[in-house]
Short mmCIF file of C-alpha atoms and ligand atoms in Angstrom, two decimals:
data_model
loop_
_atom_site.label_atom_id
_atom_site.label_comp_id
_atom_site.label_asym_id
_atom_site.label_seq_id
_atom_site.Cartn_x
_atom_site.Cartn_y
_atom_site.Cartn_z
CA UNK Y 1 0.00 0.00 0.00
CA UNK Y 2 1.40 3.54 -0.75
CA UNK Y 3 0.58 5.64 2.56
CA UNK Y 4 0.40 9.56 2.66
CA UNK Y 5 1.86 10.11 6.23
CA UNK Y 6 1.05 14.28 6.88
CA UNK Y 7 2.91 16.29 10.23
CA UNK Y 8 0.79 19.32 9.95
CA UNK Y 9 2.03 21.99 12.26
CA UNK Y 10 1.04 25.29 12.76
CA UNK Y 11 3.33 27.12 9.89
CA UNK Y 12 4.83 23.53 8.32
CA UNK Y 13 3.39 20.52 6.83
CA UNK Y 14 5.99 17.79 6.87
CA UNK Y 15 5.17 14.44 4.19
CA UNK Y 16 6.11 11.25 3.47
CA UNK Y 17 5.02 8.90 0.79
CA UNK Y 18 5.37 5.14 2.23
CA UNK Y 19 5.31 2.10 0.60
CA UNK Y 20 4.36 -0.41 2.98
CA UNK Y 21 5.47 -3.56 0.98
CA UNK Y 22 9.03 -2.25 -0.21
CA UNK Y 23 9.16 -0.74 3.77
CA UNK Y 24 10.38 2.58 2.63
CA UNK Y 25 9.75 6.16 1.88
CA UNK Y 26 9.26 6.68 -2.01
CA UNK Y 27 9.22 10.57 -1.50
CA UNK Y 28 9.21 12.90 1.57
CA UNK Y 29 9.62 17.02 1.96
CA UNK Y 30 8.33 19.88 3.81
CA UNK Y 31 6.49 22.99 3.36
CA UNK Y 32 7.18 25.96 5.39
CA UNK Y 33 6.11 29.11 5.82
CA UNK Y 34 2.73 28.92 5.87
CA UNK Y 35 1.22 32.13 6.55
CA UNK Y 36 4.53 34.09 5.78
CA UNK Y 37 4.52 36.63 3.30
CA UNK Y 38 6.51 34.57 1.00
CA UNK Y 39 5.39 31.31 1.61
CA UNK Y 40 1.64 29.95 0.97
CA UNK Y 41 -1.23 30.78 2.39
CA UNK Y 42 -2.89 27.98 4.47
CA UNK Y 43 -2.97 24.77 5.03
CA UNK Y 44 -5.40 24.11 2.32
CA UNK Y 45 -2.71 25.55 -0.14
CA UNK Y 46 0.37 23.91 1.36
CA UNK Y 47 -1.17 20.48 0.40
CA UNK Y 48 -2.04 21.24 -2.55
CA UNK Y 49 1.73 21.95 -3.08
CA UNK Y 50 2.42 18.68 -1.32
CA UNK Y 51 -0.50 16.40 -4.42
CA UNK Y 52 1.84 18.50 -7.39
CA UNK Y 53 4.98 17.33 -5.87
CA UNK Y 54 3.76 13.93 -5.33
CA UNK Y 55 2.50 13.92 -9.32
CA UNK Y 56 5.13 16.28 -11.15
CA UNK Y 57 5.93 14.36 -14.39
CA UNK Y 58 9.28 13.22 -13.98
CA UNK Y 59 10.60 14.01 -10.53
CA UNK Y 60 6.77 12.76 -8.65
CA UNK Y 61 6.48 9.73 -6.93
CA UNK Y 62 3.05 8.96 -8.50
CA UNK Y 63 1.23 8.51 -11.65
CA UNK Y 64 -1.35 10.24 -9.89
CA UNK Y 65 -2.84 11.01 -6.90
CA UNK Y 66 -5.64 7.81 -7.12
CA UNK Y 67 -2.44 5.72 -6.20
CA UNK Y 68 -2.22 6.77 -2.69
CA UNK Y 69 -4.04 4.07 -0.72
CA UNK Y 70 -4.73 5.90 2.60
CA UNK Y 71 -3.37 8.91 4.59
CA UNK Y 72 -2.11 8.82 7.83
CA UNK Y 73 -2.44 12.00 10.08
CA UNK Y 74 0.26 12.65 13.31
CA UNK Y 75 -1.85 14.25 15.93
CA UNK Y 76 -0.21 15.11 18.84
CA UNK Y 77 -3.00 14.73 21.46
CA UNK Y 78 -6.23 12.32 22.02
CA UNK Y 79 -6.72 13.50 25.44
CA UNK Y 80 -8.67 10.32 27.45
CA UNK Y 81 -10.22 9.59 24.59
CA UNK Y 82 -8.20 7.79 22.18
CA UNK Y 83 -5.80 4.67 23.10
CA UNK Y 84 -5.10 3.55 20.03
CA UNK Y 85 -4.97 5.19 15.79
CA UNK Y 86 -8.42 5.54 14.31
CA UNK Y 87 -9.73 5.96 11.18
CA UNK Y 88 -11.53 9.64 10.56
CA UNK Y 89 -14.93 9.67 10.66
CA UNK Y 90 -17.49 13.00 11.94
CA UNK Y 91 -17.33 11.85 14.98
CA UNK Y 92 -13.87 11.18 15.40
CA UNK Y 93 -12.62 15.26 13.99
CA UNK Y 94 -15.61 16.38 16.95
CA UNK Y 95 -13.60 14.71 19.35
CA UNK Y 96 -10.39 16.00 18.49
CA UNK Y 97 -11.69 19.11 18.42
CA UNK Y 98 -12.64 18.43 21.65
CA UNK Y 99 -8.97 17.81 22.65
CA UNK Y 100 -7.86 21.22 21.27
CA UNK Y 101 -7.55 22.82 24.75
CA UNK Y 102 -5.52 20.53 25.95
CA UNK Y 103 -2.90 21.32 22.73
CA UNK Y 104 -3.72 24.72 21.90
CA UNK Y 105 -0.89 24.75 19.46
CA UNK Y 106 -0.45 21.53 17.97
CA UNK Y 107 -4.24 20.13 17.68
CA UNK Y 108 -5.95 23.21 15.59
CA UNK Y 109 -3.43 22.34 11.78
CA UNK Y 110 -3.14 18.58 12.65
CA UNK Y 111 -7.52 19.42 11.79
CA UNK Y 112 -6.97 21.60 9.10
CA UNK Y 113 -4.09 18.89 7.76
CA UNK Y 114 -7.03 16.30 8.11
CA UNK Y 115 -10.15 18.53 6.54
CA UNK Y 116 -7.69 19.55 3.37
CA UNK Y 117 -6.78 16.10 2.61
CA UNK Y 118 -10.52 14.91 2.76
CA UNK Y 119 -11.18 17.52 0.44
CA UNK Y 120 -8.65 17.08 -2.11
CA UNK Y 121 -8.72 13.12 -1.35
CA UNK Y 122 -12.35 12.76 -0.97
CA UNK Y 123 -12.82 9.07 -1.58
CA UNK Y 124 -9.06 7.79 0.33
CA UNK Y 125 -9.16 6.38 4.22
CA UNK Y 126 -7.62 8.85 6.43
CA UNK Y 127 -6.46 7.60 9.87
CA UNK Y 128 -5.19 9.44 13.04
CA UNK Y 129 -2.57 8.91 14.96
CA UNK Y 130 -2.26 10.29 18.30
CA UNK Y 131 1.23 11.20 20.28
CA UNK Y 132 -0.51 10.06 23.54
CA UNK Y 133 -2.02 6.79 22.72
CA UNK Y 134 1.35 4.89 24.04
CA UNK Y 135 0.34 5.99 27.48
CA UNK Y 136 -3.22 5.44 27.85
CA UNK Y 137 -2.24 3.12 30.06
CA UNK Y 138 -0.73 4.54 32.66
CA UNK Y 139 -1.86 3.82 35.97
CA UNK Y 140 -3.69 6.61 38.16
CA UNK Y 141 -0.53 6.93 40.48
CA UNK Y 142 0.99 7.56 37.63
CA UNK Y 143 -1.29 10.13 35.76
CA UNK Y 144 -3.24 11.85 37.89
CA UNK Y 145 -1.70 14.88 39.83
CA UNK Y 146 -2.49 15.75 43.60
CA UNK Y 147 -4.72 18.14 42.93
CA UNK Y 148 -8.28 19.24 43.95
CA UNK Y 149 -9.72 15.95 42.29
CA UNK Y 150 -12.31 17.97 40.51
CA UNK Y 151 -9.96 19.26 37.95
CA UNK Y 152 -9.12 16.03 37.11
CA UNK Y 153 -13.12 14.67 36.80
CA UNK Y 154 -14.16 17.55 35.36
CA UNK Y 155 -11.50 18.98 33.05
CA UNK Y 156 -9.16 16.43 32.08
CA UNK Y 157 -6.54 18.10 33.99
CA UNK Y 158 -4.17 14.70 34.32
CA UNK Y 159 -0.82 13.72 33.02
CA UNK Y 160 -0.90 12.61 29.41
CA UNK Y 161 2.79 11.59 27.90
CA UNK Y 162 3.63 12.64 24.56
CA UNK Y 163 6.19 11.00 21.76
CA UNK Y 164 4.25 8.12 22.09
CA UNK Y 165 4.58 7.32 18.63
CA UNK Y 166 8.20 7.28 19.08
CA UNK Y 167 7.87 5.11 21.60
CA UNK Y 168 5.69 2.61 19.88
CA UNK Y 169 8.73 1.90 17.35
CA UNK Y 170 11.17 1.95 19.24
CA UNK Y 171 9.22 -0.30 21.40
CA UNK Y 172 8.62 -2.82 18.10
CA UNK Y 173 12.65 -2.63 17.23
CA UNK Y 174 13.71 -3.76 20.42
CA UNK Y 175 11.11 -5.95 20.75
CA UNK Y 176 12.82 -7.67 17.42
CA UNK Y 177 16.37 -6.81 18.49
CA UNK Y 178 15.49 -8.41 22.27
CA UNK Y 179 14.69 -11.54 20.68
CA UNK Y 180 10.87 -11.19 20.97
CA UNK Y 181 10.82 -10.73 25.23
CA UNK Y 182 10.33 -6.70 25.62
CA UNK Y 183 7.16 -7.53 27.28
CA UNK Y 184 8.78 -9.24 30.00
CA UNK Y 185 11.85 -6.55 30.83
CA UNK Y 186 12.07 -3.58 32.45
CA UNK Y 187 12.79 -0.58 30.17
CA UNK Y 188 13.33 2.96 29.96
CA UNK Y 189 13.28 4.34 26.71
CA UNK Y 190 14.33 7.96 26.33
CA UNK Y 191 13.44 9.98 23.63
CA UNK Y 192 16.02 12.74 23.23
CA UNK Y 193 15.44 15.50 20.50
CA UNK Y 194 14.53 18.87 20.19
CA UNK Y 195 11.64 17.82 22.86
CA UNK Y 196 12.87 15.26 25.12
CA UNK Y 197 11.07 12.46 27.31
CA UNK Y 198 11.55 9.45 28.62
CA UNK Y 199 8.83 6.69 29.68
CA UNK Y 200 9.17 2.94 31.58
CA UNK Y 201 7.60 0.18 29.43
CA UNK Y 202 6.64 -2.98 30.63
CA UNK Y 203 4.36 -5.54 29.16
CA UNK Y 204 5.07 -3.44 26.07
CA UNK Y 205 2.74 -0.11 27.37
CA UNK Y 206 4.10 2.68 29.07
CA UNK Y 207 3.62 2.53 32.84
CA UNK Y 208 5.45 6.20 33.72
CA UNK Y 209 6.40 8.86 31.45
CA UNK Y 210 8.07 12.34 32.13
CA UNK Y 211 5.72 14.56 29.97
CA UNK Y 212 2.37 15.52 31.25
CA UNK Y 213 -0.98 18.02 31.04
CA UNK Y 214 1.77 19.17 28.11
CA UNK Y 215 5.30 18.60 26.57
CA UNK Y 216 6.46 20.87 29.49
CA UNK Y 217 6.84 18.62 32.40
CA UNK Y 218 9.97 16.63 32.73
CA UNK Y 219 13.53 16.59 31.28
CA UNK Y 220 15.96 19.67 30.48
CA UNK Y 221 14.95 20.25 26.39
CA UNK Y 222 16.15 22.70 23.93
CA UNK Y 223 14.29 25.79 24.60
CA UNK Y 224 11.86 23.76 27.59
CA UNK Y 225 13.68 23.26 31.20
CA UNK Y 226 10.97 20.57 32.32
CA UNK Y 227 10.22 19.52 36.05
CA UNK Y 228 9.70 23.16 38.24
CA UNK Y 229 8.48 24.25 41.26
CA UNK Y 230 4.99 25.88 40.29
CA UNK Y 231 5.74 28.16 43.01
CA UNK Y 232 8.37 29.76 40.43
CA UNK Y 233 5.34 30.69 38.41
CA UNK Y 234 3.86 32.46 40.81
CA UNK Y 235 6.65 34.38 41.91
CA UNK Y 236 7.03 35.07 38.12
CA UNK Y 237 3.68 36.46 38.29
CA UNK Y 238 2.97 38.39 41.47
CA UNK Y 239 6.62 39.79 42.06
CA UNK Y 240 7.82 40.22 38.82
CA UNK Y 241 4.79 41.31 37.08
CA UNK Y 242 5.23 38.81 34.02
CA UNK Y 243 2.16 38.80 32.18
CA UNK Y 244 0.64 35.46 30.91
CA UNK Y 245 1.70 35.34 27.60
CA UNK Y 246 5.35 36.03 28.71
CA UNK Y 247 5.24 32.76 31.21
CA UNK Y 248 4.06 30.88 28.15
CA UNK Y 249 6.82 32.13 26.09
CA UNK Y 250 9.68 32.25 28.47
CA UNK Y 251 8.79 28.28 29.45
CA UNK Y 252 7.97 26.87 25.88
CA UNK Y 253 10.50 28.88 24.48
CA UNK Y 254 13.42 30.39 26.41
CA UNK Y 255 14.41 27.82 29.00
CA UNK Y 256 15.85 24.50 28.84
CA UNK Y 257 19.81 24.35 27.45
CA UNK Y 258 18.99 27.59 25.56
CA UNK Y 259 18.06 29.74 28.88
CA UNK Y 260 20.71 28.00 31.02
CA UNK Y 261 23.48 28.52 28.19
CA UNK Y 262 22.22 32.01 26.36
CA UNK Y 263 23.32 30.50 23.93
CA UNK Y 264 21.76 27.45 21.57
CA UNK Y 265 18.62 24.99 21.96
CA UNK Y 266 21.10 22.85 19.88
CA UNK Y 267 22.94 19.93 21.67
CA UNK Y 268 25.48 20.22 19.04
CA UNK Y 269 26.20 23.82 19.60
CA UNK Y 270 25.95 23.32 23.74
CA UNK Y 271 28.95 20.15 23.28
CA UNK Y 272 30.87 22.69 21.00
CA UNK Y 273 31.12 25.16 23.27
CA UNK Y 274 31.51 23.08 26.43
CA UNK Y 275 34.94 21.98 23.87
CA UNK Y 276 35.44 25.91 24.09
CA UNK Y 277 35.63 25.75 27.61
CA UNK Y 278 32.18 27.66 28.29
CA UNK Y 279 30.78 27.41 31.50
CA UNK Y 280 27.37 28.35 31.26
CA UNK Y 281 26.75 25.64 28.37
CA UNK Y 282 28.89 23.10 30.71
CA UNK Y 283 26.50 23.98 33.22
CA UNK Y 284 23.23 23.57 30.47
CA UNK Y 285 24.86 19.83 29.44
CA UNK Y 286 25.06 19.23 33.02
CA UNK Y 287 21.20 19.68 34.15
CA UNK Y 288 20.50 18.24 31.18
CA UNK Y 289 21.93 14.73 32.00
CA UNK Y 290 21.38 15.32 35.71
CA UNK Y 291 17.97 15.40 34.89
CA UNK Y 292 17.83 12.57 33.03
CA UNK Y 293 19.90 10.27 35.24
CA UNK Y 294 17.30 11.15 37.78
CA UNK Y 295 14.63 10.18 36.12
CA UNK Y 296 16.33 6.67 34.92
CA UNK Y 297 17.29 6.03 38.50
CA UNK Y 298 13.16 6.71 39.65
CA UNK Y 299 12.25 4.68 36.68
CA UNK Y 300 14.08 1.58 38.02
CA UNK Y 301 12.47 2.16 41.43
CA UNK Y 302 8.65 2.02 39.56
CA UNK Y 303 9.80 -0.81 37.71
CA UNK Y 304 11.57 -2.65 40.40
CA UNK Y 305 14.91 -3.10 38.60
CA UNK Y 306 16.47 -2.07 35.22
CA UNK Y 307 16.77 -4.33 31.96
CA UNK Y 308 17.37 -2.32 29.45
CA UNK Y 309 17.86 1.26 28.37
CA UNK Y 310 17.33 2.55 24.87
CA UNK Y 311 17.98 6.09 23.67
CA UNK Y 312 16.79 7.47 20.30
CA UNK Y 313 15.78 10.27 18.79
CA UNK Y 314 18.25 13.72 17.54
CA UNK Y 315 20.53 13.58 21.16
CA UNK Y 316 19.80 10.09 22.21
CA UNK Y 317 20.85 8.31 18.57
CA UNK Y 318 23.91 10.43 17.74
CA UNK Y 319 25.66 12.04 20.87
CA UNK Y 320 27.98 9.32 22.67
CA UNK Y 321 28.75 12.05 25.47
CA UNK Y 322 25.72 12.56 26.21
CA UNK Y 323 25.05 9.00 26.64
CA UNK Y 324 28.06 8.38 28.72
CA UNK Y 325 27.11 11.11 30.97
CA UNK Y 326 23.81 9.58 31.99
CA UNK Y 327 25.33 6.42 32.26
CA UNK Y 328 28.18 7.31 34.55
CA UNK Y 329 27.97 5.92 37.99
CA UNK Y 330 25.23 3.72 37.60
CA UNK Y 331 27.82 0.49 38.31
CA UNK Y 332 24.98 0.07 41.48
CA UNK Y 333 22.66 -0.99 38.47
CA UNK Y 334 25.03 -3.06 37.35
CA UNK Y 335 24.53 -0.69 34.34
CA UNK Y 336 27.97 0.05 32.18
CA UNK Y 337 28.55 1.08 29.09
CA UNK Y 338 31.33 -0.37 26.14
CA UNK Y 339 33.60 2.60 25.63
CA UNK Y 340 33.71 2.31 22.18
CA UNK Y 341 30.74 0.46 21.11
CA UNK Y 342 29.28 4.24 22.08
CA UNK Y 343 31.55 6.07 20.87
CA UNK Y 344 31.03 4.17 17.76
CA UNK Y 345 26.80 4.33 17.86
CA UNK Y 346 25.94 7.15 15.59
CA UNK Y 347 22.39 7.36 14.11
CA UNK Y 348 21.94 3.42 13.64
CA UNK Y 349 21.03 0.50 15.30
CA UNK Y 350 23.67 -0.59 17.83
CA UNK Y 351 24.20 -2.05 21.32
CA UNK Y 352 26.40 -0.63 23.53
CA UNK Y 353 26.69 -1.95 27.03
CA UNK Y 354 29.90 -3.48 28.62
CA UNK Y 355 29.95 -7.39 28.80
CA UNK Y 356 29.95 -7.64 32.21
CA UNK Y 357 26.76 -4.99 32.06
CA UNK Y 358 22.89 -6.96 34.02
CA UNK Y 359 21.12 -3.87 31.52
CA UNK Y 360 21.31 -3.88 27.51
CA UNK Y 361 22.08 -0.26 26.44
CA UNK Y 362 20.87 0.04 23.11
CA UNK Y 363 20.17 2.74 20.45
CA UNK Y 364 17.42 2.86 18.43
CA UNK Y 365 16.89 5.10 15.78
CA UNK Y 366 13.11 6.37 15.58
CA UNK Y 367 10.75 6.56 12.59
CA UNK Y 368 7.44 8.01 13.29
CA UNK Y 369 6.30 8.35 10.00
CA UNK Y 370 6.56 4.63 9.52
CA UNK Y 371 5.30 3.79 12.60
CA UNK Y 372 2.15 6.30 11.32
CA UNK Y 373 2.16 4.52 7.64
CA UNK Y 374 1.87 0.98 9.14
CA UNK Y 375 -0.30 1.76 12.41
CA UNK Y 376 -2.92 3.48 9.17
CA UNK Y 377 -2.43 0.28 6.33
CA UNK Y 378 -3.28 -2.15 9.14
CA UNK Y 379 -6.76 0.26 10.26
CA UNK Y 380 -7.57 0.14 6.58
CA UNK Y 381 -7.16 -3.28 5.70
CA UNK Y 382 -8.79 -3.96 8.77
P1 AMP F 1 15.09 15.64 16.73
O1 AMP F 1 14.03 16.51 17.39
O2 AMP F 1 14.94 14.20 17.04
O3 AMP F 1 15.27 15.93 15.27
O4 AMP F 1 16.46 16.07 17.43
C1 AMP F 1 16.99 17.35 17.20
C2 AMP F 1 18.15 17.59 18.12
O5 AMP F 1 19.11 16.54 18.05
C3 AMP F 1 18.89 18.85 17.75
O6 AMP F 1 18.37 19.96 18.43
C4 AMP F 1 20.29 18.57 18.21
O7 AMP F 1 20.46 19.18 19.47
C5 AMP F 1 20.37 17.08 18.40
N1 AMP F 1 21.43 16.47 17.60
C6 AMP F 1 21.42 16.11 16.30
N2 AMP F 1 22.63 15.59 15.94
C7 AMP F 1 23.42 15.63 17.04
C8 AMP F 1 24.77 15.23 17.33
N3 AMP F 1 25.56 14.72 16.40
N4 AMP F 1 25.22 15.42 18.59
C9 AMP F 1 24.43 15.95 19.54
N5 AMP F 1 23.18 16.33 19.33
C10 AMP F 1 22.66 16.18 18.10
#
């Protein structure tokens, strides 16, 4: 089957055209801009850019647009609703709208992504898959927050877990590279990009993850700082006078290794200048892994024990320091890494734990869009 898989965010629509028997992309690109003086319009536009690319005589990927079999739609959240992809139906695109407070950013074009491509692919399944469906299992300990317990009845104010499509491959790789027996070992997976999370897995569903209400919560990220006293907020408020929309901005966007460094969200750019001998992005690369470490070492408590540890994503699959920074001291685990079966572990498959290591240290590159293409072929042929 030959899968549209669409990332429609609020001024980008990211594509891929899969082909689920070869397993691989045939064609993939972005459009950016949307909005923007020079770029197009809307949403509505931006696809239609995306059909002309797909069916440009010599350079397309298609004969024509009646070849794509289905379209599969990222959207980041399903609230309580949805625990697994679904295909779109009336009732489904009410209920997502349903979810848009809860992802006030990231819900409203993963819609418009899902309304264009029913109107310029009227008579093609389209499917949604949700960021949060990996942890609809978590346990109430685990999701709900101490809070009056009304919020949590009556406005879905609850921990939610994003990446979860991340998850769910990386999940199905090292289910394959563990020899089929994920669902009996304790994991931590931890998904390290421009966002970053990390979740415990057991029985092959998420059973703690760092993310919560939003992708706020948790780990040290690019431009995000994570886990905070809320009491900061407040004092941000009431003493300094920060208006709302500044809070918003100064925690989505100007914390994390960019607010501790002043200089980069980029882990790249942080390691560089920690090579430079700057403190302030030594200090950045330290929280960051601090952070982490801490929530690996509470992870093996909730699990009762540690049997493997994957990283993926931008950080996780391609920076060996980083790795060996969160690893470091964890010999009470029994955890320890192979010098230079890290070093060596750059953006591909590899395992990289000592031989006298009790946890499997592996890294797993991610691929949410196939993930997306085959969670949508097997909805549509049912
Ligand atoms: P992602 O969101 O998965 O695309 O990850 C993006 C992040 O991965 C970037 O912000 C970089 O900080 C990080 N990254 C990519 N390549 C490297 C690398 N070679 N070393 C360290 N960090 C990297």
């Amino acid at each position: 089957m030959k899968i549209l898989v669409l990332n429609c965010g609020s001024s980008s629509v990211k594509y891929e055209l899969y082909d689920t028997e070869l397993g691989r992309a045939l064609a993939e690109g972005i459009v950016d801009r949307i909005g923007e003086e020079r770029g197009v319009a809307d949403h509505g536009q931006a696809l239609e850019l995306v059909s002309e690319r797909l069916v440009a005589p010599g350079t397309g990927a298609l004969g024509g647009l009646d070849e794509v079999d289905a379209v599969g739609h990222r959207v980041v959240h399903g609230g309580a609703r949805f625990t697994s992809a679904v295909k779109v139906t009336p009732e489904v695109l009410t209920a997502i709208e349903e979810c848009v407070p809860l992802a006030p950013l990231h819900n409203p074009p993963a819609l418009l992504g899902i309304k264009e491509a029913m109107r310029l692919l009227p008579s093609v399944p389209q499917v949604a898959v949700f960021d949060t469906a990996f942890h609809a299992g978590l346990p109430p300990r685990a999701h709900v927050y101490a809070l009056p317990y009304h919020l949590y009845r009556d406005h879905g104010v609850r921990r939610y877990g994003f990446h979860g499509i991340s998850y769910q491959y990386v999940s199905q790789r090292l289910d394959v590279l563990l020899g089929g027996r994920l669902a009996e070992l304790k994991t931590v997976i931890a998904h390290l990009g421009n966002g970053a999370s990390v979740t415990a897995v057991y029985g092959g569903r998420a059973v703690d993850t760092s993310m919560g209400l939003t992708p706020l919560e948790g780990l040290v990220m690019g431009s995000r700082g994570g886990d905070l006293d809320p009491g900061v907020l407040l004092f941000l408020q009431q003493k300094l006078g920060y208006p709302v929309e500044e809070v918003d901005r100064l925690l989505n966007e100007e914390s994390g290794l960019l607010g501790v460094s002043g200089r980069s969200n980029d882990m790249r750019d942080i390691l560089a200048g920690v090579e430079a001998g700057d403190e302030r992005c030594r200090l950045a690369l330290e929280l960051y892994c601090y952070r982490l470490r801490k929530y690996v070492g509470a992870y093996a408590a909730v699990l009762g024990g540690l049997d493997v540890l994957a990283f993926t994503a931008g950080v996780g699959e391609n920076s060996p320091q980083v790795r060996e920074l969160v690893c470091a001291d964890f010999a009470f685990l029994s955890l320890r890494l192979d010098p230079q079966a890290n070093a060596a572990a750059r953006g591909c498959e590899a395992e990289i734990q000592a031989e006298d290591s009790a946890v499997r240290v592996l890294v797993v590159p991610t691929d949410e869009e196939r993930l997306i293409a085959e969670e949508t072929a097997a909805l549509v042929l049912g």
